[in-house]
CSV table of C-alpha atoms and ligand atoms in Angstrom, one decimal:
chain,number,residue,atom,x,y,z
A,6,MET,CA,-11.9,-13.9,-1.2
A,7,THR,CA,-9.2,-15.8,0.6
A,8,LEU,CA,-5.7,-14.3,0.2
A,9,ILE,CA,-2.4,-16.3,0.3
A,10,LEU,CA,0.3,-14.7,2.3
A,11,ALA,CA,3.8,-15.8,1.4
A,12,PHE,CA,7.4,-15.1,2.6
A,13,GLU,CA,10.4,-14.7,0.4
A,14,ASP,CA,11.9,-18.1,1.4
A,15,TYR,CA,8.9,-20.1,0.2
A,16,TYR,CA,7.4,-17.7,-2.4
A,17,ALA,CA,7.7,-19.8,-5.5
A,18,GLN,CA,5.9,-22.7,-3.8
A,19,ALA,CA,3.2,-20.4,-2.3
A,20,GLU,CA,2.7,-18.8,-5.8
A,21,LYS,CA,2.3,-22.3,-7.3
A,22,LEU,CA,-0.4,-23.0,-4.7
A,23,ALA,CA,-2.1,-19.6,-5.4
A,24,ASN,CA,-2.1,-20.5,-9.1
A,25,CYS,CA,-3.6,-24.0,-8.5
A,26,LEU,CA,-6.3,-22.4,-6.4
A,27,SER,CA,-6.8,-19.2,-8.5
A,28,LEU,CA,-6.3,-17.2,-5.3
A,29,PRO,CA,-4.5,-13.9,-5.0
A,30,ILE,CA,-1.1,-13.8,-3.3
A,31,LYS,CA,0.8,-11.1,-1.4
A,32,GLN,CA,4.1,-11.1,0.3
A,33,VAL,CA,5.0,-10.5,4.0
A,34,ASN,CA,8.2,-8.5,4.1
A,35,ILE,CA,10.8,-9.2,6.7
A,36,HIS,CA,13.5,-6.7,7.7
A,37,GLN,CA,16.3,-7.8,9.9
A,38,PHE,CA,17.5,-5.1,12.3
A,39,PRO,CA,21.3,-5.0,13.1
A,40,ASP,CA,20.5,-6.2,16.6
A,41,GLY,CA,18.8,-9.3,15.4
A,42,GLU,CA,15.2,-8.3,15.9
A,43,THR,CA,12.8,-8.5,13.0
A,44,LYS,CA,10.3,-6.0,11.5
A,45,VAL,CA,7.4,-7.8,9.8
A,46,THR,CA,5.3,-5.8,7.3
A,47,LEU,CA,2.0,-7.2,6.1
A,48,PRO,CA,-0.1,-5.9,3.1
A,49,GLU,CA,-2.0,-2.8,4.1
A,50,THR,CA,-5.4,-4.5,3.7
A,51,LEU,CA,-6.3,-8.1,4.3
A,52,PRO,CA,-9.6,-10.0,3.7
A,53,GLU,CA,-11.3,-11.9,6.5
A,54,LYS,CA,-9.7,-15.2,5.5
A,55,ILE,CA,-6.0,-15.7,4.8
A,56,ILE,CA,-3.7,-18.7,4.2
A,57,ILE,CA,-0.1,-18.4,5.3
A,58,CYS,CA,2.1,-20.7,3.2
A,59,ARG,CA,5.5,-21.2,4.7
A,60,SER,CA,7.6,-24.3,5.4
A,61,LEU,CA,9.0,-24.5,8.9
A,62,ASN,CA,12.6,-25.7,8.3
A,63,ASN,CA,15.0,-23.3,10.2
A,64,PRO,CA,12.1,-22.8,12.6
A,65,ASN,CA,13.3,-20.6,15.4
A,66,GLU,CA,13.2,-17.3,13.5
A,67,LYS,CA,10.2,-18.4,11.4
A,68,LEU,CA,8.0,-19.2,14.4
A,69,ILE,CA,8.5,-15.8,15.9
A,70,GLU,CA,7.8,-14.2,12.5
A,71,LEU,CA,4.6,-16.3,12.1
A,72,VAL,CA,3.4,-15.3,15.6
A,73,ILE,CA,3.9,-11.6,14.8
A,74,THR,CA,2.3,-12.0,11.3
A,75,ALA,CA,-0.8,-13.9,12.7
A,76,THR,CA,-1.3,-11.4,15.5
A,77,ALA,CA,-0.9,-8.4,13.2
A,78,ALA,CA,-3.4,-10.0,10.8
A,79,ARG,CA,-5.9,-10.5,13.5
A,80,ASN,CA,-5.4,-6.8,14.5
A,81,GLN,CA,-6.3,-5.9,11.0
A,82,GLY,CA,-9.6,-7.8,11.3
A,83,VAL,CA,-8.7,-11.2,9.9
A,84,THR,CA,-11.0,-13.9,11.4
A,85,HIS,CA,-9.7,-17.1,9.9
A,86,ILE,CA,-6.0,-18.1,9.4
A,87,THR,CA,-4.8,-21.3,7.9
A,88,LEU,CA,-1.2,-22.2,8.2
A,89,ILE,CA,0.2,-24.4,5.4
A,90,ALA,CA,3.6,-25.6,6.6
A,91,PRO,CA,4.6,-28.5,4.2
A,92,TYR,CA,7.4,-29.2,6.7
A,93,LEU,CA,6.3,-28.9,10.3
A,94,CYS,CA,9.0,-28.4,12.8
A,95,TYR,CA,9.5,-29.7,16.3
A,96,MET,CA,7.4,-32.8,15.9
A,97,ARG,CA,10.2,-35.2,16.9
A,98,GLN,CA,10.6,-34.5,20.6
A,99,ASP,CA,7.2,-36.0,21.7
A,100,ILE,CA,8.3,-37.3,25.1
A,101,ALA,CA,11.0,-36.3,27.6
A,102,PHE,CA,13.7,-39.0,27.2
A,103,ASN,CA,15.6,-37.6,30.2
A,104,LYS,CA,14.4,-35.6,33.2
A,105,GLY,CA,14.1,-31.9,32.5
A,106,GLU,CA,13.8,-32.2,28.7
A,107,ALA,CA,11.0,-30.1,27.3
A,108,VAL,CA,8.4,-31.9,25.2
A,109,SER,CA,8.7,-29.5,22.3
A,110,GLN,CA,6.1,-31.2,20.2
A,111,LYS,CA,3.3,-30.3,22.7
A,112,ILE,CA,4.6,-26.8,23.4
A,113,ILE,CA,5.0,-25.8,19.7
A,114,GLY,CA,1.7,-27.6,18.8
A,115,GLN,CA,-0.2,-25.7,21.5
A,116,MET,CA,1.4,-22.4,20.3
A,117,LEU,CA,0.3,-23.1,16.7
A,118,SER,CA,-3.2,-23.9,17.8
A,119,ASP,CA,-3.3,-20.6,19.7
A,120,TYR,CA,-2.6,-18.6,16.5
A,121,PHE,CA,-4.1,-20.7,13.7
A,122,ASP,CA,-7.6,-22.0,12.9
A,123,CYS,CA,-6.3,-24.7,10.7
A,124,VAL,CA,-2.8,-26.2,10.2
A,125,ILE,CA,-2.0,-28.3,7.1
A,126,THR,CA,1.2,-30.2,6.7
A,127,VAL,CA,2.8,-33.1,4.9
A,128,ASP,CA,4.2,-36.3,6.5
A,129,PRO,CA,4.9,-34.8,9.9
A,130,HIS,CA,7.3,-36.8,12.0
A,131,LEU,CA,4.9,-38.4,14.5
A,132,HIS,CA,6.3,-41.3,16.4
A,133,ARG,CA,4.3,-42.2,19.4
A,134,ILE,CA,1.1,-40.4,18.6
A,135,LYS,CA,-1.5,-41.4,16.0
A,136,SER,CA,-2.8,-38.1,14.8
A,137,LEU,CA,-1.6,-34.5,14.3
A,138,ALA,CA,-4.6,-33.4,16.4
A,139,GLU,CA,-2.9,-34.8,19.4
A,140,ALA,CA,0.1,-32.6,18.8
A,141,ILE,CA,-1.9,-29.5,17.7
A,142,PRO,CA,-5.1,-29.6,19.8
A,143,ASN,CA,-8.3,-27.5,19.5
A,144,THR,CA,-7.7,-26.5,15.9
A,145,GLN,CA,-8.2,-28.2,12.5
A,146,ALA,CA,-5.0,-30.2,12.1
A,147,ILE,CA,-4.6,-31.9,8.7
A,148,THR,CA,-1.9,-34.4,7.7
A,149,LEU,CA,-1.3,-35.0,4.0
A,150,HIS,CA,1.0,-37.6,2.5
A,151,ALA,CA,3.6,-37.3,-0.2
A,152,SER,CA,3.3,-41.0,-1.2
A,153,GLN,CA,1.0,-40.5,-4.1
A,154,ALA,CA,3.2,-37.8,-5.6
A,155,ILE,CA,6.3,-40.0,-5.0
A,156,SER,CA,4.7,-43.0,-6.6
A,157,ALA,CA,3.6,-41.0,-9.7
A,158,PHE,CA,7.1,-39.5,-10.0
A,159,LEU,CA,8.9,-42.9,-9.8
A,160,GLN,CA,6.5,-44.4,-12.3
A,161,LYS,CA,7.9,-42.0,-14.9
A,162,LYS,CA,11.5,-43.0,-14.0
A,163,PHE,CA,11.4,-46.8,-13.7
A,164,ASN,CA,9.6,-49.8,-15.0
A,165,GLN,CA,9.6,-52.1,-11.9
A,166,PRO,CA,11.6,-50.5,-9.1
A,167,ILE,CA,11.9,-52.2,-5.8
A,168,ILE,CA,11.0,-49.9,-3.0
A,169,LEU,CA,12.9,-50.1,0.3
A,170,GLY,CA,12.3,-48.3,3.6
A,171,PRO,CA,15.3,-47.9,5.9
A,172,ASP,CA,13.4,-48.6,9.2
A,173,GLU,CA,10.2,-50.1,10.5
A,174,GLU,CA,8.5,-46.7,10.6
A,175,SER,CA,9.0,-46.2,6.8
A,176,GLU,CA,6.9,-49.3,6.0
A,177,GLN,CA,3.8,-47.0,5.7
A,178,TRP,CA,5.5,-45.0,3.0
A,179,ALA,CA,7.1,-47.9,1.2
A,180,LYS,CA,3.8,-49.8,1.1
A,181,ALA,CA,1.8,-46.8,-0.1
A,182,ILE,CA,4.3,-45.9,-2.8
A,183,ALA,CA,4.6,-49.5,-4.1
A,184,ALA,CA,0.9,-50.5,-3.9
A,185,PRO,CA,-0.6,-48.5,-6.9
A,186,HIS,CA,1.8,-50.2,-9.3
A,187,HIS,CA,2.2,-53.6,-7.6
A,188,TRP,CA,5.9,-53.0,-7.0
A,189,GLN,CA,7.7,-55.1,-4.5
A,190,TYR,CA,8.8,-53.4,-1.2
A,191,ASN,CA,10.7,-54.3,1.9
A,192,ILE,CA,11.9,-52.5,5.0
A,193,ALA,CA,15.0,-52.6,7.1
A,194,THR,CA,15.5,-52.5,10.9
A,195,LYS,CA,17.4,-49.5,12.2
A,196,GLN,CA,19.2,-48.8,15.5
A,197,ARG,CA,20.1,-45.2,16.3
A,198,PHE,CA,23.1,-44.7,18.6
A,199,SER,CA,23.4,-40.9,18.3
A,200,ASP,CA,22.3,-38.0,16.0
A,201,THR,CA,24.8,-39.2,13.4
A,202,GLU,CA,25.3,-42.9,14.2
A,203,VAL,CA,22.8,-45.4,12.9
A,204,ASP,CA,22.9,-49.1,11.9
A,205,VAL,CA,20.6,-50.2,9.2
A,206,SER,CA,20.1,-53.9,8.3
A,207,PHE,CA,17.9,-55.6,5.8
A,208,THR,CA,18.5,-59.0,7.4
A,209,ASN,CA,17.6,-60.2,10.9
A,210,ASN,CA,20.3,-61.3,13.4
A,211,LYS,CA,20.5,-64.7,11.6
A,212,GLY,CA,21.2,-63.0,8.4
A,213,VAL,CA,17.8,-63.7,6.9
A,214,ALA,CA,15.9,-61.0,5.0
A,215,SER,CA,12.4,-60.3,6.2
A,216,LYS,CA,11.3,-60.7,2.6
A,217,GLN,CA,13.4,-62.8,0.1
A,218,LEU,CA,13.7,-60.1,-2.6
A,219,ASP,CA,16.4,-60.6,-5.2
A,220,LEU,CA,17.9,-57.1,-5.6
A,221,ALA,CA,20.7,-58.0,-8.0
A,222,ALA,CA,20.4,-56.1,-11.3
A,223,GLN,CA,17.2,-54.3,-10.0
A,224,ASP,CA,16.5,-50.6,-9.8
A,225,ILE,CA,16.2,-49.9,-6.1
A,226,VAL,CA,14.6,-46.9,-4.5
A,227,ILE,CA,15.1,-46.1,-0.8
A,228,VAL,CA,12.2,-44.0,0.5
A,229,ASP,CA,12.0,-42.0,3.7
A,230,ASP,CA,10.0,-39.1,5.1
A,231,ILE,CA,13.0,-37.0,6.0
A,232,ALA,CA,16.8,-36.9,5.3
A,233,SER,CA,18.4,-34.9,8.1
A,234,THR,CA,22.0,-35.9,8.5
A,235,GLY,CA,21.4,-38.5,5.7
A,236,LYS,CA,23.2,-41.2,7.8
A,237,THR,CA,20.1,-43.4,7.7
A,238,LEU,CA,20.2,-43.4,3.9
A,239,VAL,CA,24.0,-43.7,3.8
A,240,GLN,CA,23.9,-46.9,5.9
A,241,ALA,CA,21.0,-48.3,3.9
A,242,VAL,CA,23.0,-47.7,0.7
A,243,ILE,CA,26.1,-49.4,2.1
A,244,GLU,CA,24.0,-52.5,3.0
A,245,LEU,CA,22.2,-52.6,-0.3
A,246,LYS,CA,25.3,-52.2,-2.5
A,247,LYS,CA,26.4,-55.7,-1.3
A,248,GLN,CA,23.5,-57.1,-3.3
A,249,LYS,CA,24.8,-55.5,-6.5
A,250,PRO,CA,21.6,-53.8,-7.7
A,251,LYS,CA,21.5,-52.1,-11.2
A,252,SER,CA,20.8,-48.7,-9.6
A,253,ILE,CA,20.2,-47.1,-6.2
A,254,SER,CA,18.1,-44.0,-5.9
A,255,VAL,CA,16.9,-42.2,-2.8
A,256,ILE,CA,13.8,-40.2,-2.5
A,257,VAL,CA,12.4,-38.3,0.6
A,258,THR,CA,9.7,-35.9,1.3
A,259,HIS,CA,11.7,-33.4,3.4
A,260,ALA,CA,15.2,-32.7,2.4
A,261,PHE,CA,17.7,-31.3,4.8
A,262,PHE,CA,20.8,-33.4,3.9
A,263,VAL,CA,22.9,-31.4,6.3
A,264,ASP,CA,26.7,-31.2,6.2
A,265,SER,CA,28.3,-33.7,3.8
A,266,ALA,CA,25.3,-35.9,3.3
A,267,ILE,CA,25.0,-35.3,-0.4
A,268,VAL,CA,28.7,-35.8,-1.0
A,269,GLU,CA,28.6,-39.1,1.0
A,270,LEU,CA,25.7,-40.5,-1.0
A,271,THR,CA,27.2,-39.4,-4.3
A,272,ASN,CA,30.6,-41.0,-3.3
A,273,LEU,CA,28.8,-44.2,-2.6
A,274,GLY,CA,27.6,-44.2,-6.2
A,275,VAL,CA,23.9,-43.3,-5.5
A,276,ASN,CA,22.4,-42.7,-9.0
A,277,ASN,CA,19.6,-40.3,-8.0
A,278,ILE,CA,18.9,-38.1,-4.9
A,279,TRP,CA,15.3,-36.7,-5.1
A,280,SER,CA,13.1,-34.8,-2.8
A,281,SER,CA,9.8,-32.9,-2.8
A,282,ASP,CA,9.6,-29.1,-2.6
A,283,SER,CA,8.3,-29.2,1.0
A,284,ILE,CA,11.7,-27.7,1.8
A,285,PRO,CA,13.6,-25.8,-0.9
A,286,HIS,CA,16.7,-27.8,-1.7
A,287,PRO,CA,18.8,-28.6,-4.8
A,288,THR,CA,17.5,-32.2,-4.8
A,289,ASN,CA,13.8,-31.0,-5.2
A,290,ALA,CA,12.4,-33.0,-8.1
A,291,PHE,CA,8.7,-33.2,-7.6
A,292,SER,CA,6.0,-31.1,-6.0
A,293,ILE,CA,3.6,-31.7,-3.1
A,294,ILE,CA,1.8,-28.4,-3.8
A,295,ASP,CA,-0.9,-30.1,-6.0
A,296,THR,CA,-1.6,-32.4,-3.1
A,297,ILE,CA,-2.0,-29.5,-0.8
A,298,ALA,CA,-4.1,-27.5,-3.3
A,299,GLN,CA,-6.6,-30.5,-3.5
A,300,GLN,CA,-6.9,-30.5,0.3
A,301,VAL,CA,-7.5,-26.7,0.5
A,302,LYS,CA,-10.2,-27.0,-2.3
A,303,ALA,CA,-11.9,-29.9,-0.4
A,304,ASN,CA,-11.8,-27.7,2.8
A,305,THR,CA,-13.5,-24.8,1.1
A,306,ASP,CA,-16.1,-26.8,-1.0
B,596,R5P,C1,13.4,-41.6,11.5
B,596,R5P,O1,12.5,-42.1,12.2
B,596,R5P,C2,13.1,-40.8,10.2
B,596,R5P,O2,12.0,-41.5,9.5
B,596,R5P,C3,14.3,-40.7,9.4
B,596,R5P,O3,14.8,-42.0,9.0
B,596,R5P,C4,15.4,-40.0,10.1
B,596,R5P,O4,14.9,-38.8,10.8
B,596,R5P,C5,16.5,-39.6,9.2
B,596,R5P,O5,17.5,-39.0,9.9
B,596,R5P,P1,19.0,-38.9,9.4
B,596,R5P,O6,19.0,-38.4,8.0
B,596,R5P,O7,19.7,-38.0,10.4
B,596,R5P,O8,19.6,-40.3,9.6
């Protein structure tokens, strides 16, 4: 029988997955030596097939630990390893923007394909490539989406929310979230000047909105795949407040909300800040583990 291997930082979610799949779960223990090196201890015996469930936020240490774990597991006779990483790191740098810049997406993707037979993730940040297989070649690379879980979650909270994406890229999510309930949606245009400076606009340069939605007195939900600095959401909220909606909520798949992002959004009067459990965070409000479990079941049927 397949065994789920979990790490302390994502144990609750891995346990939920194990329960959904009726699979056993064991923990990999990590000991940090005073010099910064790590001792990784696996269960004494492992079956032929294992699933490692660990999200890859804070990736630098975790990647080393995964490489050690996967190699040690193979040394114990494991023949098939699936990595479930609800948040997949290093997907953003997909080209060298300046001479000398490493294309980390390809490098990390190749590394993952060297160690894992299958990689499953949720809404990876793919910009200029169409499929995850292009980033993680020669292995089974599966992309899942949080849209269905978000849509179902929002249906319980609102009657007829208006779904707004803060940039062109977010149209895929806004559309998929709105479609099942025939909600209205729209997207903004975004210009990024630096890591923390963005401009978000729901009107074109003539001040005309791409869709004429009346947002006054409506429940508005801004959706995005990831909130990193949160500046994209902050700018979107500032723009949307001008139209005097009844409420503004934000919902993302992957929640980082670094530094003062939550405080800034709260100070702007945002009514709700929600995220999935792809990354453990105080804003976690719904789970993508069921979506992952369905995929694992389909894979093994
Ligand atoms: C961009 O393409 C993404 O979909 C997000 O909008 C972006 O990564 C959010 O970053 P931040 O929270 O730093 O504005």
